[in-house]
Amino acid sequence: MKKIEAIIRKTKFDEVKEALNKAGIEFFSFWEVRGIGKAHEERIYRGVAYDTSTIERILISIYCREKFLKPTI
């Protein structure tokens, strides 16, 4: 068994989920996480722009057998 962890953009979650299903991975865990980096997201709420220093992402954690390792990566 191997553990694979990946941090992805929220917008790419559906694409990653479909690709994992095609690779034979039927179950994985995910969490919404925040990080700090060079990229900044700007949010607009009621016409006012807010600059946030944290970036929202999704952390995916997968445990798979050796035979599924290459297709999963």
Short mmCIF file of C-alpha atoms in Angstrom, two decimals:
data_model
loop_
_atom_site.label_atom_id
_atom_site.label_comp_id
_atom_site.label_asym_id
_atom_site.label_seq_id
_atom_site.Cartn_x
_atom_site.Cartn_y
_atom_site.Cartn_z
CA MET A 1 0.00 0.00 0.00
CA LYS A 2 1.16 3.50 -0.82
CA LYS A 3 -0.18 6.84 0.30
CA ILE A 4 -0.48 9.67 -2.20
CA GLU A 5 -1.31 13.23 -1.17
CA ALA A 6 -2.00 16.08 -3.55
CA ILE A 7 -3.09 19.68 -3.14
CA ILE A 8 -5.18 20.89 -6.05
CA ARG A 9 -7.24 23.91 -7.05
CA LYS A 10 -10.92 23.77 -6.21
CA THR A 11 -11.80 24.25 -9.86
CA LYS A 12 -9.90 21.09 -10.86
CA PHE A 13 -11.58 18.80 -8.30
CA ASP A 14 -14.17 17.31 -10.68
CA GLU A 15 -11.55 16.60 -13.35
CA VAL A 16 -9.27 14.88 -10.82
CA LYS A 17 -12.18 12.85 -9.41
CA GLU A 18 -13.13 11.59 -12.89
CA ALA A 19 -9.51 10.74 -13.73
CA LEU A 20 -9.14 8.78 -10.47
CA ASN A 21 -12.31 6.82 -11.22
CA LYS A 22 -10.92 5.92 -14.67
CA ALA A 23 -7.67 4.78 -12.99
CA GLY A 24 -9.61 2.39 -10.73
CA ILE A 25 -9.61 4.48 -7.55
CA GLU A 26 -13.13 4.37 -6.15
CA PHE A 27 -12.52 5.93 -2.73
CA PHE A 28 -10.35 8.79 -1.53
CA SER A 29 -10.49 11.39 1.23
CA PHE A 30 -10.37 15.13 0.72
CA TRP A 31 -10.29 18.26 2.86
CA GLU A 32 -10.67 21.93 2.12
CA VAL A 33 -7.41 23.61 3.12
CA ARG A 34 -5.90 27.09 3.00
CA GLY A 35 -2.35 28.12 2.27
CA ILE A 36 -0.22 31.18 1.93
CA GLY A 37 1.86 31.80 -1.17
CA LYS A 38 2.80 34.31 -3.81
CA ALA A 39 -0.59 34.10 -5.51
CA HIS A 40 -3.40 36.16 -4.00
CA GLU A 41 -7.11 35.79 -4.56
CA GLU A 42 -9.26 38.85 -4.71
CA ARG A 43 -12.87 38.51 -3.64
CA ILE A 44 -15.67 40.90 -4.34
CA TYR A 45 -18.55 41.15 -1.88
CA ARG A 46 -21.30 43.64 -2.57
CA GLY A 47 -19.09 45.64 -4.88
CA VAL A 48 -16.15 45.86 -2.46
CA ALA A 49 -12.91 44.03 -3.33
CA TYR A 50 -11.18 42.15 -0.52
CA ASP A 51 -7.61 40.93 -0.91
CA THR A 52 -7.08 37.68 0.95
CA SER A 53 -3.63 36.40 1.76
CA THR A 54 -4.82 32.80 2.02
CA ILE A 55 -5.56 30.61 -0.98
CA GLU A 56 -8.27 27.94 -0.84
CA ARG A 57 -7.30 24.50 -2.15
CA ILE A 58 -8.32 20.87 -1.72
CA LEU A 59 -6.04 18.24 -0.16
CA ILE A 60 -6.62 14.74 -1.54
CA SER A 61 -5.36 11.68 0.32
CA ILE A 62 -5.33 8.32 -1.47
CA TYR A 63 -4.22 4.89 -0.27
CA CYS A 64 -3.71 2.48 -3.15
CA ARG A 65 -2.13 -0.83 -3.99
CA GLU A 66 1.09 -1.05 -5.96
CA LYS A 67 -0.71 -2.05 -9.17
CA PHE A 68 -2.77 1.18 -9.12
CA LEU A 69 0.17 3.44 -8.24
CA LYS A 70 1.26 4.54 -11.76
CA PRO A 71 -2.25 5.16 -13.14
CA THR A 72 -3.14 7.13 -10.01
CA ILE A 73 -0.13 9.42 -10.23
#
